[in-house]
Amino acid sequence: MTREQLSDVLSEFARTVVTDVPIQGILDHLVKRIVEIMPVSAAGVTLIATGLDPPYVAASSASALRYEQLQADLGEGPCLAAYETGEAIAVPNLRSEDRFPNFSPRALDAGLAAVFTFPLHHDDRQQGALDLYRDTPGPLSAESMGTAQTLADVAAAYLLNAQARDDLQVASERPGAAALRDAVTGLPNRILMLERLEQAFLREHRSSTISAVLFVDLNRFGAITDTVRHRVGDELLVAVGKRLAGILRPGDTLARVSEDGFLILCEDLADPSQADAIAARIDAAMALPFAVPGVEVNFSASIGIAFTGRGDDAPEQLIREANLAMYQIKRQCAGGPSVFDLRALERTADQDGLEDALPGAVERGELALAFQPIVAGRDGRLTAVEALLRWSHPSRGSVSPTVLIALAEQAGLITEIGRWVLEQALSERRHWRSPRAEELSVSVNVSAHQFMSTGFTDTVAAILDTTSADPGCMTLEVTGSVFARDSERARIVLSDLKEIGVMIALDDFGSGYSSLSYLRQYPLDTIKIDQSFIADLGREATSRTIIEAVLDLAHGLGMTVVGKGVETRRQHHELTELGCDCCQGYYFAAPMSSSSLRTLIQSCTDIHPRLPLDPAATGG
Ligand code: C2E
Ligand code: MG
């Protein structure tokens, strides 16, 4: 198989994005082309994803169809195993394979000798699996295995598009205006967008301006919404739509065209750099957390842009180009953010005033730290304290730290404010008086920007030095977005920090960007489980299972686990029963002022099943 052949197949798939190739057509094409370019005798694919009943099946030959059917009937086989585990499965010799006791003998009887299966998943959402069959035993080369997985990935992405297109088709068959609107967000759908594009082309012939189409695809949207409660996905899509609409110019058209894809049409641009600026604004706006009742999530977007003005503009062609550009970006930084620089942030009128007020806030004494105890799960003994930033704006009162951090990043003040937090937290630690004060560690949150900024490690080392603090008693809390942004750089900064001797905690584990693989890949000391899982304990069996899995893996790797947002006795009890090392939350103590903390530490005896609350400092 040559690179050209692979590239041909990829382009063929790309064409299915805007044409009406149905799901079955995409699958048929996939299996047909695979047997042409790969050293296999047959190929089959089954889409199992929930909601598809009966599942879609395609096969390149009658025998491949029989093998697919056999697995479906038996509920066993490599296809189901790949779907369930998300891992590719290689069975070079079915005769010596004992994982599929029901499937193997029957398949051997039917003439199968080897099978290689690749999961179809997009953004961590499992859809089914692709099976490559051979009638002679023997392995597939590493290159062939890689190619097959690439084809499975690309097919999965396009299948999602086809599914969304089917959904839109159903919606468009409803009479009236609703047919032109996306049912979840109320935004224009693909059909209305195509109409607007037609009109834009007509107008453009009469002017010297150009138009741009931006394809905005939410990275890992499916995986993120899978971790949160039912319906949150829809609420988040509405929030994304509103945020995008808020930063567009009057006259721009925003449409939702697939499950997690939005299209934006910007007309009347004097030159392409104006579209780049819009893309940068979108990218920055997406970097701010999204909050819907009970949940706050972070995700980034991949943005592809295509321009008119090349003579043969056709609406569908332009959308396809934008989609391909987006897909290229997604592939370049798989699982990571888009290629756009995060310099500009969304500028809503509301935030403008605040942004202007931020410079000098430290000097004017408007910033302060609140401190929240972290206690040992078993006996409630105080083990650490997390420093949380507070901003008392003279006229607006307290501003959420999430907003404050985003603004500080936008205004280029994050390094300065972050340094101030580190200094304050370590200075405060020197005032703790108790026989065990030396053992208490202080945790400081570090934003991804701050973590990646030049000289961050040196700053940490210098502050430890000037405050004569033991590095082992300081924990830096980072979120998974640090690793998603630039994993190589993150690794370097982490190892520099480990060299100094500070502890690293992975915060908000399970929300936004987080992956169990981070636990294996990076030298982490502590995992802080996101409070959404703790809130669901006792209500959602999956939360308990996920917490158990995180505890297992983290403990196996010698890490400590903290459960966040513990608000009830029952949550504390369940977490402790599961073996969670430490807890943090209102059940034990809310964030408090430094003086309340000092009093608390001074009065601490060894065992504190429950610490006193200081509601005045809950802040935020
Ligand atoms: P975080 O690191 O996850 O901090 C814990 C947040 O949960 C705090 O919100 C805390 O007040 C809140 N919390 C504690 N216990 C409970 C509970 O039982 N139930 C509920 N519902 N919430 C609880 P806060 O103080 O509003 O901080 C929000 C976020 O702002 C922090 O989340 C952190 O990501 C960020 N942040 C705060 N200070 C800093 C800072 O100095 N630097 C950076 N980069 N980020 C900061
Ligand atoms: Mg934290």
XYZ file of C-alpha atoms and ligand atoms in Angstrom:
667
model
C 0.000 0.000 0.000
C 1.446 3.365 -0.976
C 1.077 6.785 0.642
C -0.834 7.874 -2.481
C -3.349 5.078 -2.015
C -3.903 6.065 1.594
C -4.198 9.706 0.686
C -6.738 8.822 -2.059
C -8.878 6.961 0.424
C -8.705 9.864 2.891
C -9.803 12.332 0.200
C -12.665 10.068 -0.776
C -13.856 10.135 2.795
C -13.511 13.888 2.906
C -15.936 14.134 0.019
C -18.597 12.365 2.045
C -18.701 15.289 4.478
C -20.834 17.534 2.341
C -22.426 15.093 -0.053
C -25.337 12.949 0.870
C -23.465 9.687 1.263
C -25.503 7.787 3.860
C -23.923 5.966 6.787
C -24.292 2.599 5.076
C -22.610 4.032 1.984
C -19.607 5.209 4.013
C -19.220 1.793 5.623
C -19.542 -0.055 2.304
C -16.927 2.193 0.791
C -14.585 1.713 3.737
C -14.549 -2.082 3.563
C -14.312 -2.112 -0.238
C -11.294 0.191 -0.345
C -9.535 -1.508 2.543
C -9.341 -4.873 0.827
C -7.971 -3.097 -2.244
C -5.090 -1.432 -0.439
C -4.319 -3.734 2.499
C -2.910 -7.286 2.580
C -6.135 -8.851 3.852
C -8.676 -11.171 2.315
C -11.826 -9.459 3.604
C -13.011 -6.645 5.827
C -16.081 -5.995 7.870
C -17.364 -3.271 10.096
C -20.097 -3.108 12.683
C -21.443 0.098 14.225
C -22.647 -0.712 17.695
C -23.003 2.732 19.275
C -26.075 3.183 21.418
C -29.122 4.383 19.580
C -28.298 2.414 16.433
C -30.798 -0.389 16.399
C -30.296 -2.531 14.428
C -26.576 -1.795 14.246
C -25.095 -0.963 10.852
C -23.021 -3.771 9.340
C -20.945 -3.749 6.171
C -18.725 -6.432 4.698
C -16.523 -6.786 1.658
C -17.595 -10.386 1.013
C -20.130 -12.977 2.073
C -17.632 -14.625 4.409
C -16.779 -11.310 6.085
C -20.488 -10.713 6.593
C -20.760 -14.166 8.171
C -17.923 -13.361 10.632
C -19.546 -10.050 11.548
C -22.913 -11.732 12.019
C -21.358 -14.537 14.061
C -19.884 -12.067 16.530
C -23.189 -10.206 16.821
C -25.113 -13.468 17.405
C -22.621 -14.813 19.961
C -22.073 -11.462 21.669
C -18.383 -12.320 21.595
C -15.400 -11.767 19.338
C -12.588 -9.344 18.548
C -14.999 -6.732 17.178
C -16.893 -6.463 20.466
C -13.661 -6.600 22.468
C -12.156 -3.701 20.492
C -15.382 -1.733 20.854
C -15.487 -2.320 24.603
C -11.813 -1.687 25.358
C -11.117 0.987 22.745
C -7.899 -0.917 21.892
C -6.867 -2.575 18.634
C -6.819 -6.377 18.823
C -4.495 -8.555 16.776
C -5.137 -12.278 16.383
C -2.463 -13.442 13.908
C -3.366 -17.087 14.449
C -6.922 -17.814 15.464
C -6.031 -21.436 16.184
C -3.853 -20.463 19.138
C -6.236 -17.783 20.436
C -8.159 -18.509 23.643
C -9.920 -15.185 24.311
C -12.962 -16.006 22.201
C -13.923 -19.609 23.049
C -17.291 -19.443 21.258
C -16.318 -17.386 18.251
C -12.946 -18.967 17.369
C -13.996 -22.568 16.601
C -16.929 -21.473 14.468
C -14.880 -18.894 12.586
C -12.084 -21.431 12.021
C -14.657 -23.839 10.590
C -15.820 -21.110 8.230
C -12.256 -20.593 6.942
C -10.953 -17.665 9.007
C -7.271 -17.860 10.025
C -6.384 -14.408 11.387
C -8.259 -11.285 12.378
C -7.173 -7.732 13.227
C -9.701 -5.395 14.768
C -9.587 -1.617 15.199
C -11.949 0.411 17.328
C -13.952 3.139 15.637
C -13.980 6.062 17.997
C -14.092 9.783 17.668
C -13.263 12.062 20.594
C -13.187 8.994 22.866
C -16.740 8.078 21.839
C -16.908 4.412 20.878
C -18.893 3.697 17.740
C -17.989 0.161 16.726
C -15.059 -1.653 15.172
C -13.389 -2.423 11.881
C -12.358 -6.061 11.326
C -9.683 -7.157 8.861
C -9.834 -10.844 8.047
C -7.231 -13.181 6.538
C -7.624 -16.746 5.400
C -3.963 -17.540 6.104
C -2.340 -17.053 9.532
C 0.383 -14.485 10.097
C 0.845 -11.010 11.574
C 0.175 -7.640 9.921
C 3.151 -5.300 9.728
C 3.293 -2.372 12.153
C 2.769 -0.041 9.202
C -0.372 -1.871 8.100
C -1.688 -1.828 11.655
C -1.099 1.951 11.786
C -2.782 2.503 8.422
C -5.809 0.478 9.427
C -6.215 2.475 12.640
C -5.909 5.744 10.693
C -8.636 4.608 8.317
C -10.802 3.569 11.256
C -10.278 7.002 12.889
C -11.107 8.907 9.733
C -14.153 6.758 9.028
C -15.347 7.312 12.604
C -15.118 11.073 12.226
C -17.088 11.044 9.000
C -19.648 8.650 10.385
C -20.414 11.152 13.111
C -20.930 13.803 10.456
C -23.231 11.528 8.512
C -25.202 10.819 11.668
C -25.556 14.550 12.366
C -26.589 15.124 8.766
C -29.276 12.452 9.100
C -30.531 14.166 12.223
C -30.638 17.491 10.425
C -32.486 15.872 7.550
C -35.144 14.636 9.937
C -35.417 18.130 11.381
C -35.590 19.721 7.948
C -38.504 17.556 6.989
C -40.589 19.382 9.539
C -42.544 22.152 7.853
C -41.825 25.819 8.390
C -38.959 27.753 9.917
C -38.080 25.018 12.387
C -36.713 23.051 9.445
C -33.937 25.587 9.091
C -32.947 25.659 12.755
C -30.943 23.307 14.912
C -33.353 21.871 17.468
C -30.932 22.092 20.426
C -29.419 25.550 20.036
C -32.011 27.259 17.857
C -29.159 28.356 15.572
C -29.382 28.067 11.780
C -28.673 24.553 10.563
C -26.621 23.409 7.584
C -29.466 23.986 5.144
C -29.953 27.591 6.181
C -26.187 28.086 6.154
C -26.022 26.856 2.564
C -28.727 29.339 1.636
C -26.860 32.186 3.322
C -23.689 31.182 1.501
C -25.492 31.302 -1.842
C -26.702 34.800 -1.058
C -23.230 35.854 0.077
C -21.743 34.696 -3.225
C -24.290 36.701 -5.168
C -23.518 39.822 -3.147
C -19.801 39.270 -3.440
C -19.867 39.354 -7.233
C -20.864 42.968 -6.882
C -18.091 43.972 -4.450
C -14.345 43.576 -3.993
C -14.528 41.919 -0.580
C -14.132 38.252 0.352
C -15.972 35.937 2.714
C -14.599 33.337 5.094
C -16.155 30.155 6.402
C -14.847 28.967 9.753
C -15.470 25.406 10.880
C -15.326 25.255 14.676
C -15.165 21.746 16.093
C -15.198 21.181 19.854
C -12.325 18.938 20.886
C -13.264 15.894 22.934
C -16.797 17.198 23.378
C -18.254 13.701 23.399
C -15.785 12.436 25.965
C -16.388 15.408 28.213
C -20.149 15.237 28.099
C -19.935 11.505 28.687
C -18.393 12.252 32.077
C -21.134 14.606 33.192
C -24.808 14.187 33.898
C -27.433 13.581 31.268
C -28.601 16.666 29.288
C -25.528 18.686 30.239
C -24.316 18.152 26.678
C -27.292 20.067 25.281
C -26.906 22.848 27.842
C -23.243 23.153 26.960
C -24.003 23.357 23.247
C -26.415 26.195 23.934
C -23.729 27.939 26.012
C -21.145 27.454 23.252
C -23.593 28.848 20.691
C -24.246 31.898 22.842
C -20.578 32.547 23.442
C -19.743 32.223 19.767
C -22.646 34.462 18.796
C -21.447 37.022 21.344
C -18.099 37.511 19.656
C -19.212 37.618 16.042
C -19.857 40.813 14.144
C -23.390 41.860 13.277
C -24.259 40.179 9.995
C -22.054 37.096 10.517
C -23.961 33.812 10.388
C -23.449 31.099 12.975
C -24.836 27.608 12.376
C -24.619 24.272 14.129
C -23.909 21.623 11.525
C -22.926 18.480 13.388
C -22.937 17.100 16.897
C -20.054 19.256 18.017
C -19.424 21.342 14.904
C -20.341 24.963 14.225
C -19.958 26.922 11.002
C -19.473 30.658 10.838
C -19.848 32.765 7.733
C -18.092 36.125 7.831
C -18.820 38.366 4.869
C -17.329 41.639 3.717
C -13.746 40.997 4.794
C -11.144 43.318 3.363
C -8.440 40.648 3.679
C -7.909 37.170 5.196
C -6.180 38.495 8.317
C -9.571 39.683 9.548
C -10.768 36.080 9.590
C -7.605 35.079 11.457
C -8.454 37.674 14.080
C -11.988 36.285 14.401
C -10.574 32.761 14.704
C -8.182 33.900 17.422
C -11.088 35.501 19.289
C -13.091 32.298 19.035
C -10.153 30.234 20.212
C -9.602 32.483 23.185
C -13.296 32.579 24.050
C -13.422 28.782 24.016
C -10.530 28.670 26.475
C -12.711 30.179 29.198
C -14.559 27.569 31.236
C -18.194 26.850 30.460
C -20.488 26.732 33.423
C -23.931 25.197 33.333
C -25.829 24.428 36.551
C -23.680 22.172 38.680
C -20.848 21.724 36.205
C -17.951 23.738 34.942
C -15.994 22.326 32.036
C -13.078 23.352 29.907
C -12.626 22.364 26.338
C -10.876 23.803 23.334
C -11.842 23.983 19.682
C -10.161 23.177 16.389
C -10.850 25.822 13.801
C -10.501 25.488 10.033
C -10.914 28.438 7.682
C -11.682 28.623 3.973
C -12.024 31.744 1.833
C -14.023 32.701 -1.219
C -12.492 34.586 -4.122
C -10.856 31.743 -5.981
C -13.243 31.865 -8.914
C -15.246 28.676 -8.612
C -16.956 29.179 -5.300
C -19.712 26.804 -4.403
C -21.237 26.703 -0.921
C -20.612 23.036 -0.352
C -17.076 23.262 -1.664
C -16.266 26.028 0.795
C -17.700 24.123 3.724
C -15.720 21.094 2.699
C -12.492 23.073 2.561
C -13.109 24.582 5.995
C -13.894 21.130 7.332
C -10.722 19.685 5.862
C -8.644 22.545 7.272
C -10.195 21.885 10.668
C -9.589 18.186 10.406
C -5.951 18.782 9.544
C -5.525 20.883 12.669
C -7.222 18.239 14.754
C -4.864 15.608 13.439
C -1.804 17.778 13.961
C -2.533 18.310 17.632
C -4.644 15.298 18.489
C -6.353 15.788 21.822
C -4.844 19.238 22.155
C -5.906 22.768 21.503
C -6.198 24.424 18.120
C -3.208 26.024 16.466
C -4.333 29.502 17.206
C -2.536 31.695 19.618
C -4.399 32.369 22.838
C -3.542 36.063 23.027
C -6.896 37.703 22.768
C -9.766 36.726 24.986
C -13.447 37.266 24.586
C -14.218 40.886 25.332
C -17.726 41.164 26.537
C -18.811 44.571 27.703
C -19.136 43.123 31.145
C -15.553 41.951 31.316
C -14.066 45.061 29.786
C -14.553 47.112 32.926
C -13.051 44.375 35.039
C -10.062 43.963 32.801
C -9.262 47.636 33.104
C -9.504 47.376 36.868
C -7.138 44.413 37.168
C -3.757 46.126 36.671
C -2.689 47.469 40.049
C -5.184 45.320 41.970
C -2.285 43.751 43.914
C -0.802 47.140 44.842
C -4.198 48.484 45.874
C -4.601 45.528 48.226
C -7.698 44.203 46.449
C -6.378 40.651 46.136
C -6.222 38.228 49.049
C -5.928 34.524 49.645
C -8.483 32.301 51.302
C -7.349 28.937 52.632
C -9.218 25.656 52.591
C -8.144 22.670 54.693
C -7.498 19.282 53.133
C -7.890 16.480 55.653
C -6.977 12.810 55.889
C -10.002 10.722 54.867
C -9.763 8.220 57.738
C -9.451 10.518 60.743
C -10.055 14.053 59.482
C -6.528 15.098 60.495
C -5.445 18.309 58.783
C -2.775 17.441 56.197
C -2.657 20.386 53.799
C -4.196 23.727 52.949
C -5.170 25.005 49.501
C -4.665 28.696 48.796
C -7.522 30.229 46.776
C -7.338 33.652 45.224
C -9.937 36.296 46.093
C -10.524 39.656 44.424
C -12.634 42.295 46.124
C -13.439 44.734 43.387
C -14.190 48.185 44.890
C -17.586 48.519 43.210
C -18.499 45.018 42.014
C -17.622 43.173 45.201
C -16.063 39.731 45.002
C -15.109 38.457 41.546
C -14.927 34.712 40.890
C -11.331 33.458 40.753
C -12.136 31.654 37.512
C -13.004 34.962 35.859
C -10.078 36.683 37.528
C -7.581 34.109 36.222
C -8.989 34.265 32.687
C -8.765 38.058 32.740
C -5.237 37.972 34.134
C -4.202 35.640 31.306
C -5.828 37.897 28.773
C -4.184 41.015 30.186
C -0.759 39.345 30.412
C -0.837 39.666 34.200
C -0.997 35.986 35.090
C 2.729 35.605 35.758
C 2.748 38.587 38.076
C -0.427 37.605 39.926
C 0.646 33.965 40.031
C 3.962 34.965 41.578
C 2.139 37.070 44.163
C -0.038 34.053 45.082
C 3.009 31.818 45.497
C 4.767 34.398 47.683
C 1.696 34.997 49.821
C 0.953 31.306 50.269
C 4.499 30.469 51.353
C 4.762 33.539 53.588
C 1.482 32.578 55.220
C 2.812 29.111 55.910
C 5.531 30.625 58.093
C 2.847 31.889 60.471
C 1.375 28.483 61.181
C 2.054 27.553 64.788
C 1.496 24.020 65.962
C 3.733 21.087 66.797
C 2.826 19.580 63.431
C 2.846 22.771 61.375
C 6.059 21.720 59.667
C 4.298 18.746 58.105
C 1.402 20.771 56.703
C 1.782 21.466 53.038
C 0.348 24.393 51.142
C -1.231 23.913 47.712
C -1.235 26.631 45.095
C -3.212 26.548 41.824
C -1.194 27.252 38.722
C -2.885 28.114 35.437
C -1.727 26.502 32.208
C -0.432 29.847 30.913
C 1.527 30.442 34.075
C 2.906 26.912 34.119
C 4.121 27.199 30.540
C 5.477 30.722 30.914
C 9.201 31.243 30.543
C 11.089 31.127 33.817
C 8.236 29.618 35.831
C 10.485 27.046 37.513
C 13.063 29.710 38.357
C 10.342 31.855 39.920
C 9.188 28.945 42.067
C 12.768 28.202 43.144
C 13.448 31.859 43.988
C 10.292 32.181 46.101
C 11.061 28.958 47.964
C 14.482 30.380 48.633
C 13.387 33.802 49.897
C 10.702 32.304 52.127
C 13.105 29.551 53.336
C 10.380 27.017 52.637
C 10.841 23.279 52.327
C 9.984 22.493 48.667
C 8.400 19.204 49.722
C 5.762 21.166 51.620
C 4.506 22.989 48.590
C 2.132 21.403 46.077
C 1.465 23.003 42.716
C -2.005 22.154 41.401
C -2.309 21.969 37.627
C -5.172 20.779 35.424
C -4.966 18.392 32.484
C -5.121 21.331 30.055
C -1.413 21.809 30.757
C -0.649 18.438 29.161
C -3.142 18.846 26.338
C -1.621 22.169 25.368
C 1.990 21.082 24.813
C 2.777 17.723 26.333
C 6.504 17.876 25.621
C 7.002 21.258 27.218
C 4.795 20.241 30.132
C 7.010 17.214 30.687
C 10.131 19.390 30.791
C 8.628 21.917 33.223
C 7.349 19.082 35.396
C 10.690 17.390 35.609
C 12.411 20.707 36.420
C 9.916 21.252 39.212
C 10.388 17.718 40.496
C 14.106 18.386 40.561
C 13.536 21.341 42.867
C 11.510 18.983 45.048
C 8.020 20.497 44.916
C 4.948 18.264 44.775
C 2.595 18.228 41.808
C -1.145 17.607 41.952
C -3.403 16.991 38.972
C -6.508 19.036 39.773
C -10.103 18.514 38.604
C -9.342 15.001 37.487
C -12.209 13.661 35.403
C -13.438 17.001 34.102
C -12.403 18.808 30.964
C -9.078 17.576 29.709
C -8.132 14.573 31.709
C -7.055 11.167 30.843
C -6.057 8.155 32.868
C -2.984 7.993 30.677
C -1.694 11.217 32.268
C -1.262 9.281 35.499
C 1.169 6.952 33.801
C 2.899 9.551 31.683
C 3.726 12.321 34.132
C 5.505 12.425 37.509
C 2.479 13.366 39.616
C 2.245 13.093 43.391
C -1.449 13.699 43.902
C -4.689 13.365 41.968
C -7.617 15.555 42.958
C -10.867 13.975 41.817
C -13.295 16.485 40.363
C -16.193 17.367 42.594
C -18.781 16.354 39.991
C -17.895 12.715 40.678
C -18.134 13.219 44.428
C -21.519 14.939 44.019
C -22.754 11.937 42.028
C -21.534 9.381 44.582
C -24.493 7.363 45.756
C -26.586 8.562 42.807
C -24.628 7.362 39.781
C -23.028 3.936 39.942
C -20.553 5.026 37.252
C -19.082 7.712 39.521
C -18.209 5.119 42.126
C -16.688 2.888 39.464
C -14.628 5.726 38.035
C -13.411 6.783 41.490
C -12.472 3.180 42.239
C -10.517 2.948 38.976
C -8.687 6.223 39.633
C -7.833 5.129 43.180
C -6.561 1.770 41.960
C -4.351 3.222 39.297
C -3.124 6.181 41.364
C -2.270 3.991 44.350
C -0.582 1.486 42.077
C 1.612 4.323 40.864
C 2.305 5.578 44.391
C 0.139 8.699 44.188
C -2.152 10.187 46.806
C -5.792 10.879 45.970
C -7.882 13.788 47.245
C -11.663 13.851 46.863
C -12.856 17.421 46.217
C -16.157 19.078 47.048
C -17.039 16.724 49.901
C -20.223 18.233 51.300
C -21.898 15.416 53.196
C -21.108 12.794 55.768
C -22.206 10.136 53.322
C -19.779 11.305 50.627
C -16.970 11.316 53.178
C -17.951 7.855 54.341
C -18.107 6.402 50.820
C -14.823 7.978 49.774
C -13.060 6.687 52.854
C -14.534 3.259 52.334
C -13.164 3.255 48.796
C -9.725 4.111 50.183
C -9.512 7.780 49.191
C -6.557 9.266 51.087
C -7.749 12.825 51.655
C -10.889 14.940 51.437
C -11.580 18.612 50.852
C -14.943 20.301 50.980
C -17.530 22.234 52.897
C -18.296 19.196 55.059
C -14.936 19.705 56.731
C -14.294 23.389 56.188
C -14.980 26.094 53.619
C -12.194 28.388 52.440
C -11.334 30.749 55.293
C -9.336 33.861 55.987
C -5.675 33.590 56.989
C -6.435 34.583 60.591
C -9.147 31.913 60.914
C -6.720 29.394 59.490
C -4.001 30.343 61.961
C -6.443 29.934 64.839
C -7.560 26.605 63.466
C -4.038 25.280 63.082
C -3.074 26.451 66.553
C -6.043 24.699 68.110
C -5.639 21.525 66.082
C -5.262 18.396 68.111
C -4.522 15.217 66.246
C -8.006 14.000 65.399
C -10.590 16.270 63.772
C -13.558 14.367 62.426
C -15.053 17.701 61.462
C -13.457 21.119 61.383
C -15.360 24.319 62.179
C -16.858 26.299 59.294
C -16.089 29.928 58.604
C -18.898 30.937 56.227
C -17.629 34.516 55.963
C -14.697 33.400 53.845
C -16.401 30.982 51.463
C -15.854 33.661 48.815
C -15.651 33.062 45.066
P -10.180 24.588 42.469
O -8.712 24.520 42.428
O -10.942 23.382 42.045
O -10.598 24.997 43.948
C -11.646 24.435 44.653
C -12.899 25.217 44.454
O -13.998 24.517 45.007
C -12.853 26.535 45.205
O -13.611 27.468 44.453
C -13.567 26.205 46.493
O -14.128 27.324 47.133
C -14.639 25.289 45.990
N -15.086 24.339 47.016
C -14.413 23.872 48.077
N -15.150 22.968 48.758
C -16.322 22.859 48.118
C -17.508 22.077 48.337
O -17.641 21.298 49.270
N -18.517 22.232 47.429
C -18.425 23.091 46.379
N -19.451 23.182 45.538
N -17.316 23.834 46.137
C -16.281 23.716 46.992
P -13.077 28.918 44.200
O -12.364 29.417 45.384
O -14.216 29.674 43.651
O -11.990 28.686 43.086
C -12.361 28.324 41.802
C -11.182 27.975 40.973
O -10.383 29.122 40.665
C -10.216 27.035 41.659
O -10.750 25.755 41.549
C -8.972 27.240 40.836
O -9.033 26.504 39.654
C -9.065 28.706 40.476
N -8.154 29.443 41.356
C -8.344 29.888 42.622
N -7.252 30.507 43.060
C -6.322 30.439 42.074
C -4.963 30.897 41.922
O -4.349 31.469 42.812
N -4.367 30.665 40.732
C -5.000 29.991 39.729
N -4.355 29.784 38.595
N -6.257 29.549 39.833
C -6.915 29.775 40.986
Mg -7.185 23.483 43.077
